[in-house]
JSON list of C-alpha atoms in Angstrom, two decimals:
[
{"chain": "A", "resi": 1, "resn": "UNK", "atom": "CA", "xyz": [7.87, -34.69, 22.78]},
{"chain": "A", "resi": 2, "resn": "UNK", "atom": "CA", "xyz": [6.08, -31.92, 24.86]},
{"chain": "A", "resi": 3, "resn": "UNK", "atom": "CA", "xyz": [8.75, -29.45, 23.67]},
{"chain": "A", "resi": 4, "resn": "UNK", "atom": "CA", "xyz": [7.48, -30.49, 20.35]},
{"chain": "A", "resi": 5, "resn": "UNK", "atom": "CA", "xyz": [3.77, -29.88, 21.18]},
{"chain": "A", "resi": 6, "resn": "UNK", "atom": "CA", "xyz": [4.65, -26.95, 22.97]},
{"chain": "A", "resi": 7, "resn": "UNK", "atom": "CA", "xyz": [6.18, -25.31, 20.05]},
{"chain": "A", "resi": 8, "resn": "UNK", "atom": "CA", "xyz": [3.31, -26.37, 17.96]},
{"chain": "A", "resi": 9, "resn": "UNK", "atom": "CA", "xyz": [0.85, -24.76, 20.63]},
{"chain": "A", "resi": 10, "resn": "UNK", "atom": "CA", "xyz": [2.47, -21.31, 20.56]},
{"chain": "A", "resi": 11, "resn": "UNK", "atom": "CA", "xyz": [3.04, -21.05, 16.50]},
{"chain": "A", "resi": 12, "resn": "UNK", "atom": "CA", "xyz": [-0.03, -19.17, 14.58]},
{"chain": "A", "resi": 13, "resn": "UNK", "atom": "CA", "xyz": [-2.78, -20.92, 12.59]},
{"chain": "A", "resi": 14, "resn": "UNK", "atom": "CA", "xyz": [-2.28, -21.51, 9.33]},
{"chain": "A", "resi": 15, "resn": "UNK", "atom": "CA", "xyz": [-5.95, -21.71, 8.29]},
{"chain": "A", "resi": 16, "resn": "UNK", "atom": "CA", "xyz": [-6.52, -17.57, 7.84]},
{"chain": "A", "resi": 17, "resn": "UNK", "atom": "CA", "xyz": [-4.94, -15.69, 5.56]},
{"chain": "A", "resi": 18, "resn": "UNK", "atom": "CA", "xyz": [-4.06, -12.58, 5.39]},
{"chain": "A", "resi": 19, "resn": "UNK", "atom": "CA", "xyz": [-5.85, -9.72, 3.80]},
{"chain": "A", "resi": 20, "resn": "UNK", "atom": "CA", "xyz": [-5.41, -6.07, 3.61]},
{"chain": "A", "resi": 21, "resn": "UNK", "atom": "CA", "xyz": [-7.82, -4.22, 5.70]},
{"chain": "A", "resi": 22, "resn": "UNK", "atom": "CA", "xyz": [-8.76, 0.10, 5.75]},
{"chain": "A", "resi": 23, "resn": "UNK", "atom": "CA", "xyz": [-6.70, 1.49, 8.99]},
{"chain": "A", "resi": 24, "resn": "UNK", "atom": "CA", "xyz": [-7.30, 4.91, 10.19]},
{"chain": "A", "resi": 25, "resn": "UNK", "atom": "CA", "xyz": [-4.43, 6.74, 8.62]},
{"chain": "A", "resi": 26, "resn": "UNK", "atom": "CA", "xyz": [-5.53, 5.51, 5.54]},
{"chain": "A", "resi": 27, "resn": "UNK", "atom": "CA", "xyz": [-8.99, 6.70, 5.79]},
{"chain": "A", "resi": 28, "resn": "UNK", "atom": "CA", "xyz": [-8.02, 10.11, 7.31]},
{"chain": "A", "resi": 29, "resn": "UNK", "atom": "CA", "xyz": [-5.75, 10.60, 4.15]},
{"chain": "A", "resi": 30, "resn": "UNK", "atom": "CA", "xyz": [-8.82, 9.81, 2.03]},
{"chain": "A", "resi": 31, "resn": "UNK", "atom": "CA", "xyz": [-11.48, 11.93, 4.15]},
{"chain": "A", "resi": 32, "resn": "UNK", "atom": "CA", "xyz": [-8.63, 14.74, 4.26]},
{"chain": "A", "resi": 33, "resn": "UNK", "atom": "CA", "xyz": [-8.30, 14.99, 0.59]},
{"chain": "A", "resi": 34, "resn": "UNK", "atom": "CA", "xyz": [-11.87, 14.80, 0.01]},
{"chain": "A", "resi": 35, "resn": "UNK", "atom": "CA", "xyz": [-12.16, 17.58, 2.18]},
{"chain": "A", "resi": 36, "resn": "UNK", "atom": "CA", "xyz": [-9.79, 20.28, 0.85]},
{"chain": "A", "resi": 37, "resn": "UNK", "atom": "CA", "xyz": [-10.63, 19.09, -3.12]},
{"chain": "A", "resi": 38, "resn": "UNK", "atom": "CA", "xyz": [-14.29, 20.23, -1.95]},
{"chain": "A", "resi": 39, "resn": "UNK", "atom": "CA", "xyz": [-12.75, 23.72, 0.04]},
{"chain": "A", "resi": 40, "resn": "UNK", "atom": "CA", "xyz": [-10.99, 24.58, -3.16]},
{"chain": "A", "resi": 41, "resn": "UNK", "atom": "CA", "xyz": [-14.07, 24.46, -5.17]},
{"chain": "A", "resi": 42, "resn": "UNK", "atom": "CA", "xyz": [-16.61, 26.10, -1.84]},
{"chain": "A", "resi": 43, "resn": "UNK", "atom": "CA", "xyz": [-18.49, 23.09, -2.23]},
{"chain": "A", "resi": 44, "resn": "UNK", "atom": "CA", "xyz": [-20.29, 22.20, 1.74]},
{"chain": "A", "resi": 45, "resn": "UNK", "atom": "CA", "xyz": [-20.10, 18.20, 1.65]},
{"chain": "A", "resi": 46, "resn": "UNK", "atom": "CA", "xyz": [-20.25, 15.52, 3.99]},
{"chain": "A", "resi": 47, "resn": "UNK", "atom": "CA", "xyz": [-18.08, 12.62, 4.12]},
{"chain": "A", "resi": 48, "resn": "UNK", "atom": "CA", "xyz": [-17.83, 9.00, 5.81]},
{"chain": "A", "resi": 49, "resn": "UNK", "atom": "CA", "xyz": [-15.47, 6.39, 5.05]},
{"chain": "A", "resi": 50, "resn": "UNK", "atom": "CA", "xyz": [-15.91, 2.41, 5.51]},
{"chain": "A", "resi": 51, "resn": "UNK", "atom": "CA", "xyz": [-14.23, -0.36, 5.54]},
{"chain": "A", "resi": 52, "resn": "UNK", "atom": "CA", "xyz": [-15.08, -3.36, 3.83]},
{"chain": "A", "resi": 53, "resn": "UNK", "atom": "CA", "xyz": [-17.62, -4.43, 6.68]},
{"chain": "A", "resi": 54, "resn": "UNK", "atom": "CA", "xyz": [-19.52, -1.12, 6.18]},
{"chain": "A", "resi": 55, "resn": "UNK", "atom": "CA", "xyz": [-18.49, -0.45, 9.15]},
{"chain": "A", "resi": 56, "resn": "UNK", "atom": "CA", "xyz": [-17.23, 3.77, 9.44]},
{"chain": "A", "resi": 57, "resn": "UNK", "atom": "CA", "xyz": [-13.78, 4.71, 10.13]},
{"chain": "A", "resi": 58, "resn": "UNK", "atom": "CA", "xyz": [-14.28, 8.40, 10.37]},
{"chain": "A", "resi": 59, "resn": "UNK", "atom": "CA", "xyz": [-16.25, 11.20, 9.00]},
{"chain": "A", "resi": 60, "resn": "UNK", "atom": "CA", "xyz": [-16.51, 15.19, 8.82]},
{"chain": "A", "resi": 61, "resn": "UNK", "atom": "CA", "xyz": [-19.31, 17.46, 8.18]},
{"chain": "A", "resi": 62, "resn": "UNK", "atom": "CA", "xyz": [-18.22, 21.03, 6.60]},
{"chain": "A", "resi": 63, "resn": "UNK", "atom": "CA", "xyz": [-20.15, 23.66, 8.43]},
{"chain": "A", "resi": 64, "resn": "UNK", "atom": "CA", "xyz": [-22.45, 25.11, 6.76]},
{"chain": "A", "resi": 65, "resn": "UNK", "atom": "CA", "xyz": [-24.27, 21.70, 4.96]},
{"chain": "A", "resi": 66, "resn": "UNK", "atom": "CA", "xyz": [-27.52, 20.39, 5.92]},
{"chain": "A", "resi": 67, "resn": "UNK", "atom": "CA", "xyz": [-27.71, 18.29, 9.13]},
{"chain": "A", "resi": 68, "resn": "UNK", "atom": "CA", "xyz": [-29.21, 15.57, 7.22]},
{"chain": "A", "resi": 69, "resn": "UNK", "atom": "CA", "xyz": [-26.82, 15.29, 4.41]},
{"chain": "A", "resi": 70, "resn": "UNK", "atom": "CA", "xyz": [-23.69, 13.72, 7.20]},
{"chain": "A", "resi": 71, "resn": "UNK", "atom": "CA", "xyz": [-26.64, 10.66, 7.09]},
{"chain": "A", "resi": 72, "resn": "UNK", "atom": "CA", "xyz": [-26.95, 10.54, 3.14]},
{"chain": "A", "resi": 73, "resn": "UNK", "atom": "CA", "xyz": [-23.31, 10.30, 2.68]},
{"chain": "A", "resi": 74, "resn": "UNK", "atom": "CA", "xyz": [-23.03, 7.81, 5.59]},
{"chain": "A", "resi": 75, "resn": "UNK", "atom": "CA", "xyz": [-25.54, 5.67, 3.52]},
{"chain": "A", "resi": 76, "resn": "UNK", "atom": "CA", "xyz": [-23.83, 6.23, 0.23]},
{"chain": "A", "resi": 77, "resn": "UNK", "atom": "CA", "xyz": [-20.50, 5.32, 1.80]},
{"chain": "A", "resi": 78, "resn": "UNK", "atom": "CA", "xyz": [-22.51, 1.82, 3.64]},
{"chain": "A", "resi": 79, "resn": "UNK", "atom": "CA", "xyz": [-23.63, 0.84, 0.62]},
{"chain": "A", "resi": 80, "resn": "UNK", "atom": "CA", "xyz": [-21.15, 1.44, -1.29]},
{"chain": "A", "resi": 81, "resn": "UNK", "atom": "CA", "xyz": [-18.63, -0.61, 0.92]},
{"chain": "A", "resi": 82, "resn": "UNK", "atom": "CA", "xyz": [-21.23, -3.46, 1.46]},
{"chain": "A", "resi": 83, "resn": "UNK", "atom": "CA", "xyz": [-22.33, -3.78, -2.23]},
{"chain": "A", "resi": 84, "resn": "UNK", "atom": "CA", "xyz": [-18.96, -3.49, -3.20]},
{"chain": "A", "resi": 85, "resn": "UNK", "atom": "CA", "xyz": [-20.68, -1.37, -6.60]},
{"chain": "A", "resi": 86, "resn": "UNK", "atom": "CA", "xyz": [-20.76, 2.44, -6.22]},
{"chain": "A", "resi": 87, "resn": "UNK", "atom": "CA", "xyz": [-23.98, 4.34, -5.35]},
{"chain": "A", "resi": 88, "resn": "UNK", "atom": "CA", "xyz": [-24.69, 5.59, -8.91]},
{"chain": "A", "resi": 89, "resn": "UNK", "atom": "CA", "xyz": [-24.95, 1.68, -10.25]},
{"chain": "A", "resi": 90, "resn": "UNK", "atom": "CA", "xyz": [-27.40, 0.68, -7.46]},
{"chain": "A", "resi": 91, "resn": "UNK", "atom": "CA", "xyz": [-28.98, 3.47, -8.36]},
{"chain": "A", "resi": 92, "resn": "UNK", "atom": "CA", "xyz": [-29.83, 1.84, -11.26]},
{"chain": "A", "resi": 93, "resn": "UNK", "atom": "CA", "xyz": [-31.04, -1.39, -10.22]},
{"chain": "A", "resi": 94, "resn": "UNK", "atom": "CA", "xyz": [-34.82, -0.86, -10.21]},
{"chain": "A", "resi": 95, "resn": "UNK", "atom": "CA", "xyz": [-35.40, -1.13, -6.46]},
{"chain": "A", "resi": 96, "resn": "UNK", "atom": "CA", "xyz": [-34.39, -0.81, -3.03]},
{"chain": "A", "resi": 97, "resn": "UNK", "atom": "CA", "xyz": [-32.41, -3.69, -1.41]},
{"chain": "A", "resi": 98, "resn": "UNK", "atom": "CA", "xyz": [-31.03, -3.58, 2.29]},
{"chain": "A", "resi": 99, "resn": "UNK", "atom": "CA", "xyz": [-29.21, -0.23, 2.80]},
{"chain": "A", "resi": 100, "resn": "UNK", "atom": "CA", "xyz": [-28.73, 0.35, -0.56]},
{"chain": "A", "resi": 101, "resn": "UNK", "atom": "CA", "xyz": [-28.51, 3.46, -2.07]},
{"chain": "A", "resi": 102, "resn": "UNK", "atom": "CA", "xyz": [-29.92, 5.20, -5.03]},
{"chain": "A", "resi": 103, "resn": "UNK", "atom": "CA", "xyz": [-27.90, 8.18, -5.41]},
{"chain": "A", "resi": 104, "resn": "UNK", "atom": "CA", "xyz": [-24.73, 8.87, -6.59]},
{"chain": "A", "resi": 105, "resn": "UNK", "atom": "CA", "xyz": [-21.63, 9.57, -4.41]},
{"chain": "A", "resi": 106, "resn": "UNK", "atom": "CA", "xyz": [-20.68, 6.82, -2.77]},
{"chain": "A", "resi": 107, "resn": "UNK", "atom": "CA", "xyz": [-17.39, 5.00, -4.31]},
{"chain": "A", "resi": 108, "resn": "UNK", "atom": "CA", "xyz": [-16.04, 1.48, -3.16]},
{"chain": "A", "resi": 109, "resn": "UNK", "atom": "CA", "xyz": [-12.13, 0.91, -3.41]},
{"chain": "A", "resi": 110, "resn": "UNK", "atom": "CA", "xyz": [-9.63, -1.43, -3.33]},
{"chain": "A", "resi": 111, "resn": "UNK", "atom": "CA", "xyz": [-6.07, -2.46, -2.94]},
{"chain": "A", "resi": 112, "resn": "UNK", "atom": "CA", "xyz": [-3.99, -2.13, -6.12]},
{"chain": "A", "resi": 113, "resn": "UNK", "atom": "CA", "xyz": [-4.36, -5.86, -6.65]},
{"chain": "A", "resi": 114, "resn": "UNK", "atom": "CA", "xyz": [-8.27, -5.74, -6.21]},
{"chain": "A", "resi": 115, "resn": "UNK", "atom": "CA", "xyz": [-8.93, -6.67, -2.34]},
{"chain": "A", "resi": 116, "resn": "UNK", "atom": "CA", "xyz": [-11.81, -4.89, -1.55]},
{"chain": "A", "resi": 117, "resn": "UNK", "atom": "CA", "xyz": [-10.70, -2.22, 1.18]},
{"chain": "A", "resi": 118, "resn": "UNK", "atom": "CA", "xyz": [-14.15, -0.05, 1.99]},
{"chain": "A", "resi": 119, "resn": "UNK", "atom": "CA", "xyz": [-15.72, 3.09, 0.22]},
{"chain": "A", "resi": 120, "resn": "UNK", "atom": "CA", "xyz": [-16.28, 6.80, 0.99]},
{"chain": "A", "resi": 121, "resn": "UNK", "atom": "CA", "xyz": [-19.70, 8.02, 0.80]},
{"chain": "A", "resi": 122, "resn": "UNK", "atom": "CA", "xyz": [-19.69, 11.89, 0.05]},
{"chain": "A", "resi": 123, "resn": "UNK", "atom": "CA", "xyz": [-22.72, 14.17, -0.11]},
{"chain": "A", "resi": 124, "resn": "UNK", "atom": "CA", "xyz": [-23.99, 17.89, -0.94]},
{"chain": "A", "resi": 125, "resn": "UNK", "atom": "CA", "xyz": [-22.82, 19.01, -4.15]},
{"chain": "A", "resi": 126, "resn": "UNK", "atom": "CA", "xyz": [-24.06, 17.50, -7.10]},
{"chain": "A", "resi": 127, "resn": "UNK", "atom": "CA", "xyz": [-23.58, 13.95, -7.75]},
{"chain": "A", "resi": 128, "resn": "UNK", "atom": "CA", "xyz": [-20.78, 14.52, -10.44]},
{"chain": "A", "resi": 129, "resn": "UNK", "atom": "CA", "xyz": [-18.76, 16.62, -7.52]},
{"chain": "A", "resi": 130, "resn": "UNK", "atom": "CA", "xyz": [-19.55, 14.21, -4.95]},
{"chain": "A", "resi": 131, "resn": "UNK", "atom": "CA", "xyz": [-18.60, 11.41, -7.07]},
{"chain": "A", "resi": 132, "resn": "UNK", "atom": "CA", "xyz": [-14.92, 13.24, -8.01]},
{"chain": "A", "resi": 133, "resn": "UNK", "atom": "CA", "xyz": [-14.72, 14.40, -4.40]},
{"chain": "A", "resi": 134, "resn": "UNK", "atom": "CA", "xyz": [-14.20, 11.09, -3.37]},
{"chain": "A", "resi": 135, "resn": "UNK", "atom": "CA", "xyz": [-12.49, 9.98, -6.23]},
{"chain": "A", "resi": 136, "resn": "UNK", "atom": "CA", "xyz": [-9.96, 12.56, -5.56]},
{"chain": "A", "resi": 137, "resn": "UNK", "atom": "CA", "xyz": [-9.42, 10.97, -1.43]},
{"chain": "A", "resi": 138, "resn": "UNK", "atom": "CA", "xyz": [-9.13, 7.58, -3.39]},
{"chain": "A", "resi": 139, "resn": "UNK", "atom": "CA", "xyz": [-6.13, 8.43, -5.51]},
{"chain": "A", "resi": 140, "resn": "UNK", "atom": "CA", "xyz": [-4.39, 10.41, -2.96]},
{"chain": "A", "resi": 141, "resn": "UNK", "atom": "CA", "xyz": [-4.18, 7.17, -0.58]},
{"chain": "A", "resi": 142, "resn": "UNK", "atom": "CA", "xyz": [-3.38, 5.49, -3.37]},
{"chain": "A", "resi": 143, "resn": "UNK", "atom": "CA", "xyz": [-6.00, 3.12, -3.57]},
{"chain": "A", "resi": 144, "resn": "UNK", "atom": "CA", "xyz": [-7.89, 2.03, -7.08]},
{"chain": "A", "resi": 145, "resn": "UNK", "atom": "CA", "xyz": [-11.90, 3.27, -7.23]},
{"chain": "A", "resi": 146, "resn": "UNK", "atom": "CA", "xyz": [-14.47, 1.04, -8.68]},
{"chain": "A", "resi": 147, "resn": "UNK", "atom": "CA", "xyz": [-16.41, 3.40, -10.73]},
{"chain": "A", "resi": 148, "resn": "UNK", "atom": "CA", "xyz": [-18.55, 0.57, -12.35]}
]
């Protein structure tokens, strides 16, 4: 009997499951892309990646952009990830809610069977390059965007 509870003491929970969750390879793959996509067109962006907690994984800041523009991508990419919805839909909700942004650029994705992963925030260009900036990091990891 107290091999019995023994074994039962040392074998995992069942009560969580499993779930898919942003590691930093991942991220750097979509942050990396994001990067050279926005080189090849001499676009000076900022980018920050989340996971699904909002909370960042990693980030660059091409030289040359704004100081302040690393902090609206970060809060693109936050609320983005948090919301779950990409920046340019809050946008277009009619107010502010808690960290949620109201520009365009930051893009939430997901597994290929819809888990919820995290979002990249990118900012700089215009919206419409910011917006395919990241969408081009998404695809390269081979993760799924939400774009609405």
């Amino acid at each position: 009997m107290s091999l019995l509870m023994a074994a039962l003491a040392m074998s995992p929970a069942s009560a969580q499951s499993q779930r898919a969750v942003l590691d930093y390879e991942t991220a750097a793959i979509i942050r990396d892309t994001c990067l050279n996509w926005a080189n090849e067109r001499d676009l000076d962006v900022s980018i920050a990646v989340f996971n699904d907690a909002g909370v960042l994984v990693t980030s660059a800041h091409m030289d040359g952009t704004a100081t302040a523009i690393a902090e609206v991508a970060q809060w693109k990419g936050r609320s983005a990830a948090t919301y779950r919805v990409p920046s340019a839909v809050t946008a277009n909700w009619g107010g502010p809610g808690p960290g949620m942004a109201n520009w365009g650029g930051g893009v939430p994705f997901t597994t290929a069977d819809g888990m919820p992963l995290g979002a990249i925030g990118v900012s700089g260009a215009e919206t419409e390059d910011d917006i395919a900036c990241g969408l081009a990091g998404i695809a390269a990891a081979g993760l799924v965007s939400r774009e609405n």
